PDB file of C-alpha atoms and ligand atoms in Angstrom:
ATOM      1  CA  UNK A 797      28.090   6.778 -73.200  1.00 51.00           C
ATOM      2  CA  UNK A 798      30.580   7.288 -76.341  1.00 70.00           C
ATOM      3  CA  UNK A 799      33.828   5.044 -77.256  1.00 89.00           C
ATOM      4  CA  UNK A 800      37.484   4.547 -75.560  1.00 95.00           C
ATOM      5  CA  UNK A 801      39.524   7.055 -77.244  1.00 96.00           C
ATOM      6  CA  UNK A 802      42.809   6.402 -74.830  1.00 98.00           C
ATOM      7  CA  UNK A 803      44.126   3.968 -72.474  1.00 98.00           C
ATOM      8  CA  UNK A 804      46.745   5.465 -70.102  1.00 98.00           C
ATOM      9  CA  UNK A 805      49.567   2.898 -68.735  1.00 98.00           C
ATOM     10  CA  UNK A 806      50.905   2.749 -65.408  1.00 98.00           C
ATOM     11  CA  UNK A 807      54.192   1.930 -65.798  1.00 98.00           C
ATOM     12  CA  UNK A 808      55.748   0.151 -62.438  1.00 97.00           C
ATOM     13  CA  UNK A 809      53.835  -3.207 -61.406  1.00 97.00           C
ATOM     14  CA  UNK A 810      51.412  -2.786 -64.240  1.00 98.00           C
ATOM     15  CA  UNK A 811      53.638  -3.403 -67.611  1.00 98.00           C
ATOM     16  CA  UNK A 812      56.019  -5.450 -65.517  1.00 97.00           C
ATOM     17  CA  UNK A 813      56.713  -6.603 -62.023  1.00 96.00           C
ATOM     18  CA  UNK A 814      59.654  -4.160 -61.815  1.00 97.00           C
ATOM     19  CA  UNK A 815      59.547  -3.857 -58.246  1.00 96.00           C
ATOM     20  CA  UNK A 816      60.631  -6.690 -57.276  1.00 92.00           C
ATOM     21  CA  UNK A 817      62.734  -7.625 -59.785  1.00 92.00           C
ATOM     22  CA  UNK A 818      64.391  -4.052 -60.600  1.00 96.00           C
ATOM     23  CA  UNK A 819      63.850  -1.651 -58.628  1.00 97.00           C
ATOM     24  CA  UNK A 820      64.240  -3.439 -55.285  1.00 97.00           C
ATOM     25  CA  UNK A 821      67.363  -5.363 -56.766  1.00 97.00           C
ATOM     26  CA  UNK A 822      68.954  -2.223 -58.023  1.00 98.00           C
ATOM     27  CA  UNK A 823      68.376  -0.192 -54.556  1.00 98.00           C
ATOM     28  CA  UNK A 824      70.265  -2.734 -52.825  1.00 98.00           C
ATOM     29  CA  UNK A 825      73.206  -2.873 -55.064  1.00 98.00           C
ATOM     30  CA  UNK A 826      73.175   0.439 -54.672  1.00 98.00           C
ATOM     31  CA  UNK A 827      73.521   0.782 -50.903  1.00 98.00           C
ATOM     32  CA  UNK A 828      76.078  -2.206 -51.208  1.00 98.00           C
ATOM     33  CA  UNK A 829      77.965  -0.067 -53.901  1.00 98.00           C
ATOM     34  CA  UNK A 830      78.142   3.089 -51.355  1.00 97.00           C
ATOM     35  CA  UNK A 831      79.092   0.848 -48.012  1.00 97.00           C
ATOM     36  CA  UNK A 832      75.967   0.789 -46.811  1.00 98.00           C
ATOM     37  CA  UNK A 833      74.766  -2.222 -44.655  1.00 97.00           C
ATOM     38  CA  UNK A 834      71.048  -1.330 -45.890  1.00 98.00           C
ATOM     39  CA  UNK A 835      69.200  -4.153 -47.235  1.00 98.00           C
ATOM     40  CA  UNK A 836      65.477  -3.963 -48.750  1.00 97.00           C
ATOM     41  CA  UNK A 837      64.026  -7.424 -48.517  1.00 96.00           C
ATOM     42  CA  UNK A 838      60.860  -7.933 -50.281  1.00 95.00           C
ATOM     43  CA  UNK A 839      58.205  -7.448 -47.234  1.00 95.00           C
ATOM     44  CA  UNK A 840      60.242  -4.330 -46.311  1.00 96.00           C
ATOM     45  CA  UNK A 841      60.148  -3.228 -49.544  1.00 97.00           C
ATOM     46  CA  UNK A 842      56.299  -3.670 -50.219  1.00 95.00           C
ATOM     47  CA  UNK A 843      55.622  -1.894 -46.737  1.00 95.00           C
ATOM     48  CA  UNK A 844      57.894   1.121 -48.107  1.00 97.00           C
ATOM     49  CA  UNK A 845      55.858   1.099 -51.073  1.00 95.00           C
ATOM     50  CA  UNK A 846      53.488   3.379 -49.834  1.00 93.00           C
ATOM     51  CA  UNK A 847      55.874   6.286 -50.557  1.00 95.00           C
ATOM     52  CA  UNK A 848      55.581   6.956 -54.318  1.00 93.00           C
ATOM     53  CA  UNK A 849      59.032   7.957 -55.575  1.00 95.00           C
ATOM     54  CA  UNK A 850      62.364   6.388 -55.365  1.00 96.00           C
ATOM     55  CA  UNK A 851      64.062   9.540 -53.886  1.00 97.00           C
ATOM     56  CA  UNK A 852      61.207   9.733 -51.532  1.00 96.00           C
ATOM     57  CA  UNK A 853      61.498   6.287 -50.215  1.00 97.00           C
ATOM     58  CA  UNK A 854      64.811   6.700 -49.590  1.00 98.00           C
ATOM     59  CA  UNK A 855      63.927   9.607 -47.145  1.00 97.00           C
ATOM     60  CA  UNK A 856      61.413   8.223 -45.489  1.00 97.00           C
ATOM     61  CA  UNK A 857      63.207   5.138 -44.428  1.00 97.00           C
ATOM     62  CA  UNK A 858      66.461   7.011 -43.866  1.00 97.00           C
ATOM     63  CA  UNK A 859      63.554   9.133 -41.159  1.00 95.00           C
ATOM     64  CA  UNK A 860      63.602   5.795 -39.283  1.00 94.00           C
ATOM     65  CA  UNK A 861      67.010   4.520 -39.038  1.00 95.00           C
ATOM     66  CA  UNK A 862      69.509   5.279 -36.458  1.00 94.00           C
ATOM     67  CA  UNK A 863      72.487   4.813 -38.657  1.00 95.00           C
ATOM     68  CA  UNK A 864      71.669   7.528 -41.190  1.00 97.00           C
ATOM     69  CA  UNK A 865      72.715  10.989 -41.406  1.00 96.00           C
ATOM     70  CA  UNK A 866      71.416  13.026 -38.888  1.00 94.00           C
ATOM     71  CA  UNK A 867      70.541  16.063 -40.864  1.00 95.00           C
ATOM     72  CA  UNK A 868      67.560  16.147 -43.320  1.00 95.00           C
ATOM     73  CA  UNK A 869      70.147  18.330 -45.458  1.00 96.00           C
ATOM     74  CA  UNK A 870      72.323  15.029 -45.529  1.00 97.00           C
ATOM     75  CA  UNK A 871      69.841  12.715 -45.678  1.00 97.00           C
ATOM     76  CA  UNK A 872      68.700  14.386 -48.962  1.00 97.00           C
ATOM     77  CA  UNK A 873      72.253  14.524 -50.649  1.00 98.00           C
ATOM     78  CA  UNK A 874      72.346  10.729 -49.667  1.00 98.00           C
ATOM     79  CA  UNK A 875      69.096  10.150 -50.638  1.00 98.00           C
ATOM     80  CA  UNK A 876      69.542  12.000 -54.274  1.00 97.00           C
ATOM     81  CA  UNK A 877      73.176   9.761 -54.695  1.00 98.00           C
ATOM     82  CA  UNK A 878      72.086   6.781 -53.721  1.00 98.00           C
ATOM     83  CA  UNK A 879      68.786   7.506 -55.876  1.00 98.00           C
ATOM     84  CA  UNK A 880      70.838   8.162 -59.431  1.00 97.00           C
ATOM     85  CA  UNK A 881      73.045   5.557 -58.680  1.00 98.00           C
ATOM     86  CA  UNK A 882      70.190   2.953 -58.541  1.00 98.00           C
ATOM     87  CA  UNK A 883      68.549   4.393 -61.163  1.00 97.00           C
ATOM     88  CA  UNK A 884      71.695   3.480 -63.654  1.00 97.00           C
ATOM     89  CA  UNK A 885      72.429   0.136 -61.873  1.00 98.00           C
ATOM     90  CA  UNK A 886      68.345  -0.587 -63.017  1.00 98.00           C
ATOM     91  CA  UNK A 887      69.170   0.367 -66.899  1.00 97.00           C
ATOM     92  CA  UNK A 888      72.080  -2.160 -66.324  1.00 97.00           C
ATOM     93  CA  UNK A 889      69.812  -4.966 -64.804  1.00 96.00           C
ATOM     94  CA  UNK A 890      67.273  -4.445 -68.164  1.00 96.00           C
ATOM     95  CA  UNK A 891      70.082  -4.542 -70.745  1.00 94.00           C
ATOM     96  CA  UNK A 892      71.668  -7.277 -69.115  1.00 94.00           C
ATOM     97  CA  UNK A 893      68.897  -9.831 -67.731  1.00 92.00           C
ATOM     98  CA  UNK A 894      65.790  -7.878 -68.908  1.00 94.00           C
ATOM     99  CA  UNK A 895      62.219  -7.999 -67.260  1.00 96.00           C
ATOM    100  CA  UNK A 896      59.609  -9.493 -69.159  1.00 97.00           C
ATOM    101  CA  UNK A 897      56.175  -7.718 -69.989  1.00 98.00           C
ATOM    102  CA  UNK A 898      53.221  -9.056 -68.184  1.00 98.00           C
ATOM    103  CA  UNK A 899      51.064 -11.564 -69.788  1.00 97.00           C
ATOM    104  CA  UNK A 900      48.587  -9.695 -72.006  1.00 98.00           C
ATOM    105  CA  UNK A 901      50.487  -6.342 -72.082  1.00 98.00           C
ATOM    106  CA  UNK A 902      51.989  -6.485 -75.497  1.00 98.00           C
ATOM    107  CA  UNK A 903      48.222  -7.991 -76.919  1.00 97.00           C
ATOM    108  CA  UNK A 904      46.341  -4.985 -75.650  1.00 97.00           C
ATOM    109  CA  UNK A 905      48.944  -2.549 -76.852  1.00 98.00           C
ATOM    110  CA  UNK A 906      48.735  -3.920 -80.313  1.00 97.00           C
ATOM    111  CA  UNK A 907      44.781  -3.724 -80.308  1.00 96.00           C
ATOM    112  CA  UNK A 908      45.008  -0.655 -79.263  1.00 97.00           C
ATOM    113  CA  UNK A 909      47.151   0.542 -82.281  1.00 96.00           C
ATOM    114  CA  UNK A 910      45.118  -1.611 -84.541  1.00 96.00           C
ATOM    115  CA  UNK A 911      41.368  -0.208 -83.740  1.00 95.00           C
ATOM    116  CA  UNK A 912      42.968   3.540 -83.209  1.00 95.00           C
ATOM    117  CA  UNK A 913      43.023   3.941 -79.385  1.00 97.00           C
ATOM    118  CA  UNK A 914      45.761   6.502 -78.427  1.00 98.00           C
ATOM    119  CA  UNK A 915      48.087   5.121 -75.647  1.00 98.00           C
ATOM    120  CA  UNK A 916      49.516   7.173 -73.189  1.00 98.00           C
ATOM    121  CA  UNK A 917      52.257   6.677 -70.381  1.00 98.00           C
ATOM    122  CA  UNK A 918      51.057   7.954 -66.768  1.00 98.00           C
ATOM    123  CA  UNK A 919      53.652   7.254 -63.964  1.00 98.00           C
ATOM    124  CA  UNK A 920      55.395   8.955 -61.302  1.00 96.00           C
ATOM    125  CA  UNK A 921      58.423   6.796 -61.887  1.00 96.00           C
ATOM    126  CA  UNK A 922      61.559   8.986 -63.393  1.00 96.00           C
ATOM    127  CA  UNK A 923      61.983   8.908 -67.360  1.00 97.00           C
ATOM    128  CA  UNK A 924      65.586   7.014 -67.216  1.00 96.00           C
ATOM    129  CA  UNK A 925      63.291   4.070 -66.052  1.00 97.00           C
ATOM    130  CA  UNK A 926      60.402   3.966 -68.534  1.00 98.00           C
ATOM    131  CA  UNK A 927      63.209   4.438 -71.017  1.00 97.00           C
ATOM    132  CA  UNK A 928      65.041   1.836 -70.153  1.00 97.00           C
ATOM    133  CA  UNK A 929      61.826  -0.564 -69.369  1.00 97.00           C
ATOM    134  CA  UNK A 930      60.252   0.402 -73.136  1.00 97.00           C
ATOM    135  CA  UNK A 931      63.849   0.967 -74.926  1.00 96.00           C
ATOM    136  CA  UNK A 932      64.145  -3.189 -73.854  1.00 95.00           C
ATOM    137  CA  UNK A 933      61.045  -4.244 -75.318  1.00 96.00           C
ATOM    138  CA  UNK A 934      60.054  -1.833 -78.209  1.00 96.00           C
ATOM    139  CA  UNK A 935      63.719  -0.353 -79.228  1.00 95.00           C
ATOM    140  CA  UNK A 936      65.083   3.142 -79.002  1.00 94.00           C
ATOM    141  CA  UNK A 937      61.469   4.394 -80.773  1.00 97.00           C
ATOM    142  CA  UNK A 938      59.410   3.117 -78.282  1.00 97.00           C
ATOM    143  CA  UNK A 939      58.006   6.529 -77.824  1.00 97.00           C
ATOM    144  CA  UNK A 940      56.633   6.208 -81.208  1.00 97.00           C
ATOM    145  CA  UNK A 941      53.616   3.836 -79.592  1.00 97.00           C
ATOM    146  CA  UNK A 942      52.716   6.407 -77.261  1.00 98.00           C
ATOM    147  CA  UNK A 943      50.958   9.787 -77.938  1.00 98.00           C
ATOM    148  CA  UNK A 944      52.082  10.997 -74.538  1.00 98.00           C
ATOM    149  CA  UNK A 945      54.762  10.295 -71.849  1.00 98.00           C
ATOM    150  CA  UNK A 946      54.303  11.684 -68.570  1.00 98.00           C
ATOM    151  CA  UNK A 947      56.951  10.917 -65.868  1.00 98.00           C
ATOM    152  CA  UNK A 948      58.182  11.595 -62.642  1.00 96.00           C
ATOM    153  CA  UNK A 949      59.863  14.420 -63.688  1.00 96.00           C
ATOM    154  CA  UNK A 950      57.016  15.856 -65.297  1.00 98.00           C
ATOM    155  CA  UNK A 951      54.944  16.487 -62.213  1.00 98.00           C
ATOM    156  CA  UNK A 952      55.515  18.588 -59.290  1.00 97.00           C
ATOM    157  CA  UNK A 953      53.182  15.766 -57.161  1.00 97.00           C
ATOM    158  CA  UNK A 954      53.484  12.298 -57.629  1.00 96.00           C
ATOM    159  CA  UNK A 955      50.340   9.968 -57.611  1.00 97.00           C
ATOM    160  CA  UNK A 956      48.043   9.434 -55.642  1.00 97.00           C
ATOM    161  CA  UNK A 957      48.235  12.932 -56.833  1.00 98.00           C
ATOM    162  CA  UNK A 958      45.984  13.211 -59.899  1.00 98.00           C
ATOM    163  CA  UNK A 959      48.652  15.342 -62.013  1.00 98.00           C
ATOM    164  CA  UNK A 960      50.060  13.111 -63.688  1.00 98.00           C
ATOM    165  CA  UNK A 961      46.950  11.854 -65.415  1.00 98.00           C
ATOM    166  CA  UNK A 962      46.037  15.243 -65.934  1.00 98.00           C
ATOM    167  CA  UNK A 963      49.034  16.019 -67.792  1.00 98.00           C
ATOM    168  CA  UNK A 964      48.674  13.076 -69.920  1.00 98.00           C
ATOM    169  CA  UNK A 965      44.966  13.554 -70.988  1.00 98.00           C
ATOM    170  CA  UNK A 966      46.334  17.351 -71.393  1.00 98.00           C
ATOM    171  CA  UNK A 967      48.972  16.019 -73.952  1.00 98.00           C
ATOM    172  CA  UNK A 968      46.596  13.501 -75.520  1.00 98.00           C
ATOM    173  CA  UNK A 969      43.946  15.965 -75.919  1.00 97.00           C
ATOM    174  CA  UNK A 970      41.226  13.509 -74.295  1.00 97.00           C
ATOM    175  CA  UNK A 971      38.125  13.965 -71.545  1.00 97.00           C
ATOM    176  CA  UNK A 972      38.707  12.265 -68.598  1.00 97.00           C
ATOM    177  CA  UNK A 973      35.621  10.235 -69.453  1.00 95.00           C
ATOM    178  CA  UNK A 974      37.063   9.255 -72.823  1.00 96.00           C
ATOM    179  CA  UNK A 975      40.019   7.720 -71.597  1.00 98.00           C
ATOM    180  CA  UNK A 976      40.438   4.541 -68.744  1.00 98.00           C
ATOM    181  CA  UNK A 977      43.840   4.079 -66.861  1.00 98.00           C
ATOM    182  CA  UNK A 978      45.575   0.774 -66.387  1.00 98.00           C
ATOM    183  CA  UNK A 979      47.173   0.787 -63.213  1.00 98.00           C
ATOM    184  CA  UNK A 980      48.405  -1.703 -60.215  1.00 97.00           C
ATOM    185  CA  UNK A 981      48.344  -0.030 -57.006  1.00 96.00           C
ATOM    186  CA  UNK A 982      45.988   2.082 -54.421  1.00 96.00           C
ATOM    187  CA  UNK A 983      47.487   5.306 -55.404  1.00 96.00           C
ATOM    188  CA  UNK A 984      47.522   4.242 -58.838  1.00 97.00           C
ATOM    189  CA  UNK A 985      43.901   4.203 -58.523  1.00 98.00           C
ATOM    190  CA  UNK A 986      43.545   7.169 -56.617  1.00 98.00           C
ATOM    191  CA  UNK A 987      45.553   9.644 -58.960  1.00 98.00           C
ATOM    192  CA  UNK A 988      43.284   8.213 -62.287  1.00 98.00           C
ATOM    193  CA  UNK A 989      40.006   8.562 -60.214  1.00 98.00           C
ATOM    194  CA  UNK A 990      41.143  12.223 -58.849  1.00 98.00           C
ATOM    195  CA  UNK A 991      41.450  12.993 -62.605  1.00 98.00           C
ATOM    196  CA  UNK A 992      37.809  11.768 -63.313  1.00 98.00           C
ATOM    197  CA  UNK A 993      39.479   8.507 -65.160  1.00 98.00           C
ATOM    198  CA  UNK A 994      38.298   5.287 -64.930  1.00 98.00           C
ATOM    199  CA  UNK A 995      40.299   2.469 -64.282  1.00 98.00           C
ATOM    200  CA  UNK A 996      40.884  -0.895 -64.151  1.00 98.00           C
ATOM    201  CA  UNK A 997      43.524  -2.956 -61.965  1.00 98.00           C
ATOM    202  CA  UNK A 998      45.792  -5.635 -62.856  1.00 98.00           C
ATOM    203  CA  UNK A 999      47.031  -6.786 -59.457  1.00 97.00           C
ATOM    204  CA  UNK A1000      51.015  -7.148 -58.986  1.00 97.00           C
ATOM    205  CA  UNK A1001      52.585  -9.090 -56.546  1.00 95.00           C
ATOM    206  CA  UNK A1002      52.929  -6.200 -54.026  1.00 95.00           C
ATOM    207  CA  UNK A1003      49.387  -4.940 -54.283  1.00 96.00           C
ATOM    208  CA  UNK A1004      47.684  -8.660 -54.442  1.00 95.00           C
ATOM    209  CA  UNK A1005      45.851  -8.014 -51.388  1.00 93.00           C
ATOM    210  CA  UNK A1006      45.060  -4.515 -51.740  1.00 93.00           C
ATOM    211  CA  UNK A1007      42.009  -2.568 -51.164  1.00 92.00           C
ATOM    212  CA  UNK A1008      41.173  -1.125 -54.530  1.00 92.00           C
ATOM    213  CA  UNK A1009      38.070   1.405 -54.181  1.00 91.00           C
ATOM    214  CA  UNK A1010      36.621   3.121 -57.162  1.00 96.00           C
ATOM    215  CA  UNK A1011      38.257   0.620 -59.919  1.00 97.00           C
ATOM    216  CA  UNK A1012      35.497  -0.129 -62.672  1.00 97.00           C
ATOM    217  CA  UNK A1013      37.352  -3.544 -62.279  1.00 97.00           C
ATOM    218  CA  UNK A1014      39.533  -5.733 -60.830  1.00 97.00           C
ATOM    219  CA  UNK A1015      41.932  -9.194 -61.451  1.00 97.00           C
ATOM    220  CA  UNK A1016      45.016 -10.942 -61.315  1.00 96.00           C
ATOM    221  CA  UNK A1017      46.046  -9.665 -65.007  1.00 97.00           C
ATOM    222  CA  UNK A1018      45.524  -8.818 -68.634  1.00 97.00           C
ATOM    223  CA  UNK A1019      46.528 -12.287 -69.907  1.00 96.00           C
ATOM    224  CA  UNK A1020      43.381 -14.012 -68.676  1.00 94.00           C
ATOM    225  CA  UNK A1021      39.730 -13.407 -68.199  1.00 92.00           C
ATOM    226  CA  UNK A1022      39.552 -15.543 -64.887  1.00 90.00           C
ATOM    227  CA  UNK A1023      39.314 -14.137 -61.505  1.00 92.00           C
ATOM    228  CA  UNK A1024      38.105 -10.738 -63.303  1.00 94.00           C
ATOM    229  CA  UNK A1025      35.520  -8.715 -60.923  1.00 94.00           C
ATOM    230  CA  UNK A1026      32.455  -7.958 -62.322  1.00 93.00           C
ATOM    231  CA  UNK A1027      33.433 -11.149 -64.542  1.00 88.00           C
ATOM    232  CA  UNK A1028      33.723  -9.832 -68.039  1.00 84.00           C
ATOM    233  CA  UNK A1029      30.226 -10.488 -69.840  1.00 75.00           C
ATOM    234  CA  UNK A1030      31.628  -9.226 -73.647  1.00 57.00           C
ATOM    235  CA  UNK A1031      33.360 -11.677 -75.710  1.00 58.00           C
ATOM    236  CA  UNK A1032      35.968  -9.155 -77.109  1.00 49.00           C
ATOM    237  CA  UNK A1033      37.761  -9.247 -80.579  1.00 45.00           C
ATOM    238  CA  UNK A1034      40.544 -10.529 -79.089  1.00 49.00           C
ATOM    239  CA  UNK A1035      38.634 -14.178 -77.943  1.00 52.00           C
ATOM    240  CA  UNK A1036      38.105 -15.131 -74.605  1.00 61.00           C
ATOM    241  CA  UNK A1037      42.087 -15.752 -73.657  1.00 84.00           C
ATOM    242  CA  UNK A1038      42.986 -12.237 -72.086  1.00 93.00           C
ATOM    243  CA  UNK A1039      41.535  -9.019 -71.636  1.00 95.00           C
ATOM    244  CA  UNK A1040      40.607  -6.655 -74.956  1.00 94.00           C
ATOM    245  CA  UNK A1041      39.068  -3.380 -75.707  1.00 95.00           C
ATOM    246  CA  UNK A1042      35.344  -4.981 -75.568  1.00 92.00           C
ATOM    247  CA  UNK A1043      35.873  -6.263 -72.123  1.00 93.00           C
ATOM    248  CA  UNK A1044      37.080  -2.825 -70.863  1.00 96.00           C
ATOM    249  CA  UNK A1045      34.732  -0.856 -72.389  1.00 95.00           C
ATOM    250  CA  UNK A1046      31.784  -3.189 -70.838  1.00 93.00           C
ATOM    251  CA  UNK A1047      33.561  -2.412 -67.196  1.00 95.00           C
ATOM    252  CA  UNK A1048      33.488   1.104 -67.648  1.00 94.00           C
ATOM    253  CA  UNK A1049      29.748   1.493 -69.506  1.00 91.00           C
ATOM    254  CA  UNK A1050      31.709   2.924 -72.810  1.00 84.00           C
ATOM    255  CA  UNK A1051      30.376   2.178 -76.241  1.00 76.00           C
ATOM    256  CA  UNK A1052      32.905  -0.508 -77.808  1.00 68.00           C
ATOM    257  CA  UNK A1053      35.640   0.701 -79.815  1.00 65.00           C
ATOM    258  CA  UNK A1054      35.210   0.337 -83.441  1.00 62.00           C
ATOM    259  CA  UNK A1055      36.602  -3.498 -84.551  1.00 59.00           C
ATOM    260  CA  UNK A1056      39.725  -3.670 -86.457  1.00 56.00           C
ATOM    261  CA  UNK A1057      39.318  -3.072 -90.280  1.00 53.00           C
TER     262      UNK A1057
HETATM  263  C1  XBP B2249      56.371   3.860 -59.145  1.00 55.61           C
HETATM  264  C2  XBP B2249      57.228   4.560 -58.260  1.00 55.61           C
HETATM  265  C3  XBP B2249      58.386   4.696 -58.499  1.00 55.61           C
HETATM  266  C4  XBP B2249      59.534   3.390 -58.460  1.00 55.61           C
HETATM  267  C5  XBP B2249      60.741   3.526 -58.370  1.00 55.61           C
HETATM  268  O1  XBP B2249      55.250   4.654 -59.243  1.00 55.61           O
HETATM  269  O2  XBP B2249      56.273   4.725 -56.751  1.00 55.61           O
HETATM  270  O3  XBP B2249      59.064   5.553 -57.145  1.00 55.61           O
HETATM  271  O4  XBP B2249      58.985   2.686 -57.381  1.00 55.61           O
HETATM  272  O5  XBP B2249      61.247   4.548 -59.369  1.00 55.61           O
HETATM  273  P1  XBP B2249      54.096   3.886 -60.853  1.00 55.61           P
HETATM  274  P2  XBP B2249      61.800   6.010 -59.326  1.00 55.61           P
HETATM  275  O6  XBP B2249      53.837   2.891 -60.205  1.00 55.61           O
HETATM  276  O7  XBP B2249      53.516   4.959 -60.882  1.00 55.61           O
HETATM  277  O8  XBP B2249      55.015   4.121 -62.079  1.00 55.61           O
HETATM  278  O9  XBP B2249      62.844   5.625 -58.631  1.00 55.61           O
HETATM  279  O10 XBP B2249      62.080   6.453 -60.505  1.00 55.61           O
HETATM  280  O11 XBP B2249      61.104   6.895 -58.735  1.00 55.61           O
HETATM  281 MG1   MG B2250      52.628   0.867 -60.546  1.00 55.61          MG
END
């Protein structure tokens, strides 16, 4: 197989632990600001993550509560309001206290830039949230790092639907088999696979135990090689300390990409 031409990044859970420490906290603050007694603890939020999309998650939760508005229209309106408030609070949280990138993320991004592998974002989170996270880490010109950015607003159907991946591939002009997705969730893996994109999984706190069918490799994080299945045989240009492009190429059966000049 020919070499990898593009790396497609999921955002929440993959770049940073934004679900537990960001979105969940912001949802709870939005409930409190609206005078609602609702609170999503870590376990409840983990169960709710099977519904992708913050607004969709709210509607799903309301459908199971007896203290939520009765009519579907009212629930929809409340979900919109709470979701907008949550996103504003999330951006504020990121500005004020920040959420670090997961280990190995920045290093792999730098390696992609050095070795001429294009990068794209394929997420179904809202654009404002991606902007808040990546703006905090890369500054106002963060989009310069990515040749394609596909967010929740750009798709009609969220993950596990493959639309986000298909759009990102189209924008990059790369065939599915020449790209690799980096994901953390079963829905993300399903989305990438349905688009024909090989995927590696960097497990996040909420999907630490999930079955991840169809992933080329699964591991505890990009910052180290220990715990990855299959265990990496190729020693990457980056050495043994972290997951590099050579490890990824080996997992997906691609030729290695050219080493940095
Ligand atoms: C993550 C999601 C999002 C976030 C919250 O998808 O499902 O809904 O939980 O963001 P991904 P929004 O991992 O593909 O980024 O509130 O903007 O939906
Ligand atoms: Mg994710």
